Amino acid sequence: MSQHSDASTPLPDPLVPADIDVDGIHGFLLHTDRLFHSELWALSTGDEFKAAVALWCHAWRQRPAGSLPDDDRLLAAFSGAGPRWKRVRAMALRGFVLCADGRYYHRVLCEDVLRAAEAKDARRERTAAATRARQRKGDPEKTPPGGEKPNLLNETADRNDGRHDPRDDRRDDTVTVATRGPLRSPREGEEEGKKKDIPAAACDPVPRADGTPPWNNRANFDRVEHRCRTALPPGWCLDPVVGPMARLEADGLDLEREIIPAILDLAVSRRVPIRTWALLANAVAECVAAQRRSRAAQGLSAVPPAPVPPDEMIDLPGGLRWPEADLRTWIARFRANPATWSESLFGPPPGQPGCRIPPRLLIGEAA
């Protein structure tokens, strides 16, 4: 402990009570005008001012709040000055006063401690009063101790009493299950000058003038939904309204060449699944539009070429996959000129052991 006071001079009482409570209040108010007019601001060096601010912050977190221990080793550590503490000590402790309990109290900081403690007590009292009011509202006759709620289901149940009576009077006494009636076409009602926004999946098929099947029939919806679900991961598109996806194909987007590749790209790039077909259709339309613009900028056709169907691809030993048509072309070339055969790709020529070409192609070619 350091000795900095005359034994004949009585020390003042602590500036804040020992049981002061500012827990949960993580900072103090900085009176900027008061700071700029203080001697500390006018006279301190950078190291001295830095040490003073560090001591304020540590004092706010001490018990009692706003105080510091009378120990130079701790003060050197709290201030961050370390071995330079003796040089900055006098200026860093400006505003602090040593009190009778052997601790330094900062006069301005302790004023804010008292203000914060008073505000905390007032807030606690308001919360307690509100709790008591809720309890009295639940049971006007008795408020149970311990803060237990008298009404565990709804503290304001009486607010809804009678609200639904007029509507309930119009209902039948028996409960019936309503069945969905026939759905109307979106073309109905246009003569009345009203445009109805009805999902395509919830409409009757609209006949076409040329007699071809309409796009919004159930068979077409089932086909599009089955093909899209085979490309989607589990958990995507949980709603049953698949009409927006079928509409994309009706509007000119190719299912295999544009819609399915866009779905695969979205499934890989998105972290969160798309839950509805309408949102997925919008995302697919944006992807296809961007792809068409990119292909047009490269001088290519807007729609990519049709992919080779998977059933026409043949797996060869070694992890290679070749279209069946290409393999038949190689076999035909070999029949015309055996020197054209590539053993590095297909192994020994047809008819010899180790040939990688499936026997069914050789039989078909020979036939």
Coordinates of C-alpha atoms in Angstrom, one line a residue:
M1 CA 0.0 0.0 0.0
S2 CA 1.3 3.5 -0.8
Q3 CA 1.2 6.3 1.7
H4 CA -0.1 9.5 0.3
S5 CA -2.0 11.2 3.1
D6 CA -1.2 13.0 6.3
A7 CA -2.1 10.8 9.4
S8 CA -3.5 14.0 11.1
T9 CA -5.9 14.7 8.3
P10 CA -9.1 12.6 8.5
L11 CA -10.0 10.9 5.2
P12 CA -13.4 11.6 3.7
D13 CA -16.1 8.9 3.6
P14 CA -16.5 6.9 0.4
L15 CA -18.3 8.8 -2.3
V16 CA -20.7 5.9 -3.1
P17 CA -22.3 3.3 -0.8
A18 CA -20.5 0.0 -0.5
D19 CA -23.6 -1.9 -1.8
I20 CA -24.1 0.2 -4.9
D21 CA -25.2 -2.0 -7.9
V22 CA -24.5 -1.0 -11.5
D23 CA -24.2 -4.6 -12.8
G24 CA -25.5 -4.9 -16.3
I25 CA -24.7 -1.2 -17.1
H26 CA -21.6 -1.6 -19.2
G27 CA -20.5 2.0 -19.5
F28 CA -20.6 5.5 -18.1
L29 CA -21.6 8.8 -19.6
L30 CA -18.7 10.9 -20.8
H31 CA -19.5 14.6 -20.4
T32 CA -17.5 16.0 -23.3
D33 CA -17.9 19.7 -22.5
R34 CA -16.7 19.0 -18.9
L35 CA -13.8 17.0 -20.2
F36 CA -12.6 19.7 -22.7
H37 CA -12.6 22.3 -20.0
S38 CA -10.7 20.1 -17.5
E39 CA -7.1 20.5 -16.4
L40 CA -6.5 16.9 -17.5
W41 CA -7.3 17.7 -21.1
A42 CA -5.3 20.9 -21.0
L43 CA -2.1 19.6 -19.3
S44 CA -1.8 15.9 -19.9
T45 CA 0.4 14.2 -22.4
G46 CA -0.8 11.4 -24.6
D47 CA 0.5 8.7 -22.3
E48 CA -1.0 10.4 -19.2
F49 CA -4.4 10.9 -20.8
K50 CA -4.5 7.2 -22.0
A51 CA -3.6 6.0 -18.5
A52 CA -6.4 8.2 -17.0
V53 CA -9.1 6.9 -19.3
A54 CA -8.0 3.3 -18.6
L55 CA -8.3 4.0 -14.9
W56 CA -11.8 5.4 -15.4
C57 CA -12.9 2.2 -17.2
H58 CA -11.4 -0.1 -14.6
A59 CA -13.0 2.0 -11.8
W60 CA -16.4 1.6 -13.3
R61 CA -16.1 -2.2 -13.1
Q62 CA -14.7 -2.3 -9.5
R63 CA -16.6 -2.8 -6.3
P64 CA -17.7 -0.3 -5.2
A65 CA -18.1 1.2 -8.7
G66 CA -16.2 4.3 -9.3
S67 CA -13.3 3.4 -7.1
L68 CA -9.7 2.0 -7.4
P69 CA -7.4 0.2 -4.9
D70 CA -4.6 2.1 -3.3
D71 CA -1.9 -0.2 -4.7
D72 CA 0.6 1.1 -7.2
R73 CA 1.2 -2.3 -8.7
L74 CA -2.4 -2.7 -9.6
L75 CA -2.8 0.8 -10.8
A76 CA 0.2 0.4 -13.1
A77 CA -1.4 -2.7 -14.6
F78 CA -4.9 -1.1 -14.8
S79 CA -3.6 2.0 -16.5
G80 CA -1.5 0.1 -19.0
A81 CA 1.5 2.3 -18.2
G82 CA 3.5 -0.6 -16.6
P83 CA 7.1 0.7 -15.8
R84 CA 6.1 4.2 -16.8
W85 CA 3.5 4.4 -14.1
K86 CA 5.5 6.7 -11.8
R87 CA 5.9 9.3 -14.6
V88 CA 2.1 9.4 -15.4
R89 CA 0.7 8.7 -11.9
A90 CA 0.0 12.3 -10.8
M91 CA -1.8 13.3 -13.9
A92 CA -3.6 9.9 -14.4
L93 CA -5.1 10.1 -10.8
R94 CA -6.5 13.6 -11.3
G95 CA -10.0 13.6 -10.0
F96 CA -9.5 10.7 -7.7
V97 CA -9.6 11.2 -3.9
L98 CA -8.4 8.7 -1.3
C99 CA -11.2 7.9 1.1
A100 CA -11.5 6.3 4.6
D101 CA -12.0 2.8 3.3
G102 CA -8.5 3.0 1.7
R103 CA -9.7 3.3 -1.9
Y104 CA -9.5 6.0 -4.5
Y105 CA -12.9 7.4 -5.7
H106 CA -13.3 9.6 -8.8
R107 CA -15.6 12.5 -8.0
V108 CA -17.1 12.9 -11.5
L109 CA -17.3 9.1 -12.1
C110 CA -19.1 8.5 -8.8
E111 CA -21.8 11.0 -9.7
D112 CA -22.5 8.9 -12.8
V113 CA -22.5 5.7 -10.7
L114 CA -25.2 7.2 -8.4
R115 CA -27.2 8.3 -11.5
A116 CA -26.9 4.8 -13.1
A117 CA -27.9 3.0 -9.9
E118 CA -30.9 5.2 -9.4
A119 CA -32.0 4.6 -13.0
K120 CA -31.6 0.9 -12.6
D121 CA -33.6 0.8 -9.4
A122 CA -36.4 2.8 -11.1
R123 CA -36.4 0.4 -14.1
R124 CA -36.6 -2.6 -11.7
E125 CA -39.5 -1.0 -9.9
R126 CA -41.4 -0.3 -13.1
T127 CA -40.9 -4.0 -14.2
A128 CA -42.2 -5.2 -10.8
A129 CA -45.2 -2.9 -11.0
A130 CA -46.1 -4.1 -14.5
T131 CA -45.8 -7.7 -13.3
R132 CA -48.1 -7.0 -10.4
A133 CA -50.6 -5.3 -12.7
R134 CA -50.7 -8.4 -15.0
Q135 CA -51.2 -10.7 -12.0
R136 CA -54.1 -8.5 -10.7
K137 CA -55.7 -8.5 -14.1
G138 CA -55.6 -12.3 -14.2
D139 CA -57.2 -12.6 -10.8
P140 CA -58.6 -9.4 -9.3
E141 CA -59.3 -11.1 -6.0
K142 CA -55.9 -12.4 -5.2
T143 CA -52.3 -11.9 -6.5
P144 CA -50.3 -15.0 -5.7
P145 CA -46.8 -14.5 -4.3
G146 CA -43.6 -15.4 -6.3
G147 CA -44.8 -14.0 -9.6
E148 CA -46.8 -17.0 -10.7
K149 CA -49.3 -16.4 -13.4
P150 CA -52.9 -17.0 -12.2
N151 CA -54.1 -17.8 -15.8
L152 CA -51.7 -20.3 -17.5
L153 CA -53.6 -20.3 -20.8
N154 CA -54.3 -16.7 -21.6
E155 CA -54.0 -13.7 -19.3
T156 CA -56.3 -11.6 -21.4
A157 CA -59.0 -14.2 -22.3
D158 CA -61.8 -11.9 -21.5
R159 CA -60.7 -9.5 -24.3
N160 CA -62.0 -12.0 -26.9
D161 CA -65.3 -12.8 -25.1
G162 CA -68.2 -12.2 -27.4
R163 CA -66.0 -11.2 -30.4
H164 CA -67.0 -14.2 -32.5
D165 CA -70.6 -14.5 -31.3
P166 CA -72.3 -12.8 -34.3
R167 CA -70.3 -15.0 -36.7
D168 CA -71.0 -18.2 -34.8
D169 CA -74.7 -17.5 -34.8
R170 CA -74.7 -17.7 -38.6
R171 CA -73.0 -21.1 -38.6
D172 CA -74.9 -24.4 -38.7
D173 CA -74.9 -26.6 -35.7
T174 CA -73.4 -29.5 -37.7
V175 CA -69.9 -29.6 -39.1
T176 CA -69.7 -30.5 -42.8
V177 CA -66.6 -31.0 -45.0
A178 CA -66.7 -28.8 -48.0
T179 CA -65.7 -30.3 -51.3
R180 CA -64.0 -28.3 -54.0
G181 CA -66.3 -27.5 -56.9
P182 CA -65.3 -27.4 -60.6
L183 CA -62.5 -25.0 -61.3
R184 CA -63.0 -22.2 -63.7
S185 CA -60.8 -21.2 -66.6
P186 CA -58.9 -17.9 -66.2
R187 CA -60.6 -16.8 -69.4
E188 CA -63.9 -16.7 -67.6
G189 CA -64.7 -13.2 -66.3
E190 CA -62.8 -11.3 -68.9
E191 CA -66.0 -10.2 -70.5
E192 CA -66.9 -8.6 -67.2
G193 CA -63.7 -6.5 -67.4
K194 CA -62.1 -8.3 -64.4
K195 CA -58.7 -10.0 -64.6
K196 CA -58.5 -12.8 -62.1
D197 CA -55.2 -14.1 -60.8
I198 CA -55.8 -17.8 -60.7
P199 CA -52.8 -20.2 -60.5
A200 CA -52.5 -22.4 -63.6
A201 CA -52.7 -25.6 -61.7
A202 CA -56.1 -24.6 -60.3
C203 CA -57.8 -24.0 -63.6
D204 CA -59.6 -26.2 -66.1
P205 CA -57.7 -27.0 -69.3
V206 CA -58.2 -24.3 -71.9
P207 CA -59.0 -25.8 -75.3
R208 CA -56.8 -24.8 -78.2
A209 CA -58.1 -23.8 -81.6
D210 CA -55.9 -26.4 -83.4
G211 CA -57.1 -29.3 -81.3
T212 CA -53.8 -30.0 -79.7
P213 CA -53.9 -30.9 -75.9
P214 CA -53.8 -27.8 -73.7
W215 CA -50.7 -27.1 -71.7
N216 CA -52.5 -27.0 -68.3
N217 CA -53.9 -30.4 -68.2
R218 CA -53.3 -32.9 -65.4
A219 CA -51.2 -35.3 -67.5
N220 CA -48.8 -32.5 -68.5
F221 CA -48.5 -31.3 -64.9
D222 CA -47.7 -34.8 -63.8
R223 CA -45.0 -35.1 -66.5
V224 CA -43.3 -31.8 -65.7
E225 CA -43.5 -32.4 -61.9
H226 CA -42.0 -35.9 -62.2
R227 CA -39.1 -34.7 -64.4
C228 CA -38.3 -31.7 -62.2
R229 CA -38.4 -33.7 -59.0
T230 CA -35.9 -36.2 -60.4
A231 CA -33.5 -33.3 -60.7
L232 CA -34.2 -31.6 -57.4
P233 CA -32.7 -32.6 -54.0
P234 CA -35.0 -33.8 -51.2
G235 CA -36.8 -31.0 -49.4
W236 CA -37.4 -28.7 -52.4
C237 CA -40.8 -27.5 -53.6
L238 CA -43.2 -28.9 -51.0
D239 CA -46.4 -27.3 -52.4
P240 CA -48.6 -29.1 -54.9
V241 CA -49.2 -26.2 -57.3
V242 CA -46.8 -27.1 -60.2
G243 CA -48.5 -25.0 -62.8
P244 CA -45.8 -22.2 -62.8
M245 CA -43.2 -24.8 -64.0
A246 CA -45.5 -26.1 -66.7
R247 CA -46.1 -22.6 -67.8
L248 CA -42.4 -22.1 -68.4
E249 CA -42.5 -24.8 -71.0
A250 CA -45.7 -23.4 -72.5
D251 CA -44.0 -20.0 -72.9
G252 CA -41.2 -21.5 -75.0
L253 CA -38.5 -22.8 -72.5
D254 CA -37.2 -26.2 -73.4
L255 CA -37.6 -28.6 -70.5
E256 CA -34.5 -30.8 -71.1
R257 CA -32.2 -28.2 -72.7
E258 CA -33.0 -25.2 -70.4
I259 CA -35.3 -25.8 -67.5
I260 CA -33.6 -29.0 -66.1
P261 CA -30.0 -27.5 -66.4
A262 CA -31.2 -24.4 -64.6
I263 CA -32.7 -26.4 -61.8
L264 CA -29.4 -28.4 -61.4
D265 CA -27.5 -25.1 -61.2
L266 CA -29.8 -23.7 -58.6
A267 CA -29.7 -26.9 -56.5
V268 CA -25.9 -26.6 -56.4
S269 CA -25.5 -22.9 -55.8
R270 CA -28.3 -22.2 -53.2
R271 CA -27.8 -23.0 -49.6
V272 CA -31.5 -22.7 -48.7
P273 CA -34.0 -24.8 -50.7
I274 CA -36.7 -23.2 -52.7
R275 CA -40.0 -24.4 -51.2
T276 CA -42.6 -23.4 -53.8
W277 CA -42.9 -24.1 -57.5
A278 CA -43.8 -20.4 -58.2
L279 CA -40.5 -19.2 -56.6
L280 CA -38.5 -21.9 -58.4
A281 CA -40.1 -21.0 -61.7
N282 CA -39.1 -17.3 -61.3
A283 CA -35.5 -18.4 -60.5
V284 CA -35.4 -20.7 -63.5
A285 CA -36.7 -18.0 -65.8
E286 CA -34.0 -15.6 -64.6
C287 CA -31.3 -18.3 -65.1
V288 CA -32.5 -19.1 -68.6
A289 CA -32.7 -15.5 -69.6
A290 CA -29.2 -14.9 -68.5
Q291 CA -28.0 -18.0 -70.4
R292 CA -29.7 -16.8 -73.6
R293 CA -28.1 -13.4 -73.3
S294 CA -24.7 -15.0 -72.8
R295 CA -25.1 -17.3 -75.8
A296 CA -26.4 -14.4 -78.0
A297 CA -23.3 -12.4 -77.1
Q298 CA -21.1 -15.3 -78.2
G299 CA -22.9 -15.6 -81.5
L300 CA -24.6 -18.9 -80.6
S301 CA -28.2 -19.9 -80.8
A302 CA -30.3 -18.8 -77.8
V303 CA -31.3 -22.4 -77.0
P304 CA -28.4 -24.8 -76.4
P305 CA -28.3 -28.0 -78.5
A306 CA -30.2 -31.0 -77.3
P307 CA -28.2 -33.2 -74.9
V308 CA -27.5 -36.8 -75.8
P309 CA -30.0 -39.0 -74.1
P310 CA -28.5 -41.0 -71.3
D311 CA -29.7 -44.3 -72.8
E312 CA -27.5 -43.7 -75.9
M313 CA -24.3 -43.3 -73.8
I314 CA -22.3 -46.5 -73.3
D315 CA -19.9 -47.1 -70.4
L316 CA -16.6 -48.6 -71.5
P317 CA -13.9 -50.2 -69.3
G318 CA -11.6 -47.6 -67.9
G319 CA -14.3 -45.1 -66.9
L320 CA -14.9 -43.8 -70.5
R321 CA -18.4 -43.0 -71.9
W322 CA -19.1 -42.9 -75.6
P323 CA -22.3 -42.2 -77.6
E324 CA -23.6 -45.4 -79.2
A325 CA -23.7 -43.7 -82.6
D326 CA -20.0 -42.9 -82.4
L327 CA -19.1 -46.4 -81.4
R328 CA -21.0 -47.8 -84.4
T329 CA -19.2 -45.4 -86.6
W330 CA -15.8 -46.7 -85.4
I331 CA -16.9 -50.2 -86.0
A332 CA -18.0 -49.3 -89.6
R333 CA -14.6 -47.7 -90.2
F334 CA -12.9 -50.8 -89.0
R335 CA -14.9 -53.0 -91.3
A336 CA -13.9 -50.8 -94.2
N337 CA -10.2 -50.3 -93.2
P338 CA -8.8 -52.2 -90.1
A339 CA -5.9 -49.8 -89.9
T340 CA -8.2 -47.0 -88.6
W341 CA -8.8 -48.9 -85.4
S342 CA -7.5 -47.1 -82.2
E343 CA -6.3 -49.7 -79.7
S344 CA -5.5 -47.0 -77.1
L345 CA -9.2 -46.1 -76.9
F346 CA -11.0 -49.4 -77.5
G347 CA -8.4 -52.1 -76.9
P348 CA -7.8 -54.9 -79.4
P349 CA -9.9 -54.9 -82.6
P350 CA -13.4 -56.4 -82.7
G351 CA -13.3 -60.2 -82.6
Q352 CA -10.2 -60.4 -80.5
P353 CA -10.0 -61.0 -76.7
G354 CA -9.9 -57.8 -74.7
C355 CA -11.9 -55.6 -77.1
R356 CA -13.8 -53.0 -75.1
I357 CA -16.7 -52.7 -77.5
P358 CA -19.9 -54.3 -76.1
P359 CA -20.7 -57.6 -78.0
R360 CA -24.2 -56.5 -78.8
L361 CA -22.9 -53.7 -81.0
L362 CA -20.5 -56.0 -82.8
I363 CA -23.4 -58.5 -83.4
G364 CA -25.6 -55.7 -84.6
E365 CA -23.0 -54.4 -86.9
A366 CA -22.2 -57.8 -88.3
A367 CA -25.8 -58.4 -89.0

